[in-house]
Amino acid sequence: MVFKLRPIAVALISVLSLQGCAHLETAKQKAKETFASDDPCSNNARNIGILLGTVAGAVIGNKVADNKTAGTLIGLGLGGALGAFIGAEVDKRECELSKIGKKYNLDMQVTPLAVSSASVDQPNNSSPKSSVQNVGLSVSVTDVEGKPQFNSGSGELLNDAKIHFSEIAKQYSPREQAKLLSKDKTEQEQKAIFNELSTKRILLIGHTDDTGNTKVNAELSEKRAKSVAKLFKDNGVNENQLFYQGSGETMPIADNNTPEGRAKNRRVEIVDLSSDESFKLYLQNKRAKTEYYRAIDIPDAKKSTNTTQAEIKTKTTNKVLHVEAPSNTKEKVIDTSKKLDQKSIVAKVKEPTLSWIDFGGSPVTSENSAVNLGEVASTKPKFSLISTAEASDMRQISVCNMDRPRETGAVKSLANGKEYATNAHLPSLNGRSWQDTVGGNLVVLNRVAVLRDGAALANMPELKVYANYNPSKNRNPKPDLSVEPAVNVYQGSNGLLYRIFVQGNHSLQCMDVLMPLDNSGIAKAGKVIYGNKGNALVADFKPSMIR
């Protein structure tokens, strides 16, 4: 059994009136045991809840009561009690999950989650104050070798998996947990505890490795998440509290280059949050985990630095005959320079030629083709969900032609199957059009829209390219290229990377646009990559929003 506990980060606590280094070391050890113990059956969350709840309660009580001293004392008691209750419930579930993991020899990773809220009503030149409150757990249950939870390609839980997930589900049932937490409580207190537990939001997330089709991965992972969500409902969790999502390959936790890593990425994750507010915060701050994304295998870009535009154009637009072979043979790709054997093939021949648009670029190198996204997922909103998760690493996919489209599903309610999403968009990314002229060609992006929640793509855009654009000669030109491309979105400290994959029979490969996170309406940077894999060219692209 593998049970990994990742304790949340806690603020430094001042220890007063300590005498000598020995006393200081003892105090440090005591503080670790009290607030950051590695024991899954410790009272970390309860103790932090008491501390933070007490402080918050004292502040509130002092402000609202006529008698400041009495108000502070009352606030201390009420805040500490509420914090203790929420923390104790998290501690208990964490402990019980560790026992279930040991019982069934599960590969289980538990990450306590907390919300950090920073006060913005601070005097000038003063640092914002913040507090941390436990709001739930993230629990990942990974396939164990020789004991899968689902058959390959199936969304139905296997019998052994149904047994351990049923036991796990009971740890989230309000009725079952209220019975255990409300011992020696009055009827009114028991009802209050039940109501508090019923405000939880539980999200079941399916994950896959990155092999196979990304759309199929997203759909399969959603079926698996929904299957577990239904099991939770069968074990006493109200369907109005349950949500599910198929994240497909977008949130790996291990290296997809190894069989062991891929196995770890095939998992079901249970995320529970204490309220609808904290659930919204979690979704708003959820980001793709790019550090384990595999790059597409492309030839060494540096070898092409001496290749001319004309040579790349010739290589890109060479005609290749695609010959449809009989069903019992493999598809053949035959060069026009070779004589066709009509006896061995079907005489249905296609002659696609890649359309060439010259963007005036230079050969791609690692130095001239990436935009500076900064630290991935390091935004600092007024409210943010925190855990020990590290910022993602984009080095493996720093250039758009090293990446590929990756699909993820929406968060849906088990009660009605509808998407749980807000209509709030990131600044300037609410369906507007953006344009720039690159190498004399007008490039237009229509319907560019990204939601605040998780920096999720709101819809697919439209891309149009007008070659050799001259409005004085033709006021109503027809686009030389018009497609609905696939898009990946990555948010970093320098902006939002809007990555476009132009799939089809043309030389344009992909585009990166570093969008601003304000209302400036001017991209911070961008690149257009075109040509073919071994001989790609890059040009700068910095579109502005059409107002």
Short mmCIF file of N, CA and C in Angstrom, two decimals, residues 49 77-87 196:
data_model
loop_
_atom_site.label_atom_id
_atom_site.label_comp_id
_atom_site.label_asym_id
_atom_site.label_seq_id
_atom_site.Cartn_x
_atom_site.Cartn_y
_atom_site.Cartn_z
N GLY A 49 -7.42 24.60 12.20
CA GLY A 49 -8.76 25.17 12.20
C GLY A 49 -9.06 25.92 13.47
N GLY A 77 -14.29 31.80 21.25
CA GLY A 77 -14.95 30.53 21.49
C GLY A 77 -15.68 30.01 20.26
N LEU A 78 -16.50 30.88 19.62
CA LEU A 78 -17.28 30.45 18.47
C LEU A 78 -16.39 30.12 17.27
N GLY A 79 -15.41 31.00 17.01
CA GLY A 79 -14.51 30.76 15.88
C GLY A 79 -13.70 29.50 16.06
N GLY A 80 -13.19 29.30 17.27
CA GLY A 80 -12.41 28.09 17.54
C GLY A 80 -13.23 26.83 17.40
N ALA A 81 -14.50 26.89 17.84
CA ALA A 81 -15.38 25.72 17.76
C ALA A 81 -15.67 25.35 16.31
N LEU A 82 -15.98 26.37 15.48
CA LEU A 82 -16.28 26.11 14.09
C LEU A 82 -15.03 25.60 13.36
N GLY A 83 -13.89 26.25 13.62
CA GLY A 83 -12.65 25.80 12.99
C GLY A 83 -12.30 24.39 13.40
N ALA A 84 -12.53 24.06 14.68
CA ALA A 84 -12.24 22.71 15.17
C ALA A 84 -13.12 21.68 14.49
N PHE A 85 -14.42 22.03 14.30
CA PHE A 85 -15.34 21.09 13.67
C PHE A 85 -14.93 20.78 12.23
N ILE A 86 -14.68 21.85 11.46
CA ILE A 86 -14.30 21.65 10.05
C ILE A 86 -12.97 20.89 9.97
N GLY A 87 -12.00 21.29 10.79
CA GLY A 87 -10.70 20.62 10.78
C GLY A 87 -10.78 19.18 11.23
N GLU A 196 -24.08 21.32 7.70
CA GLU A 196 -22.75 21.79 7.31
C GLU A 196 -22.10 20.81 6.34
#
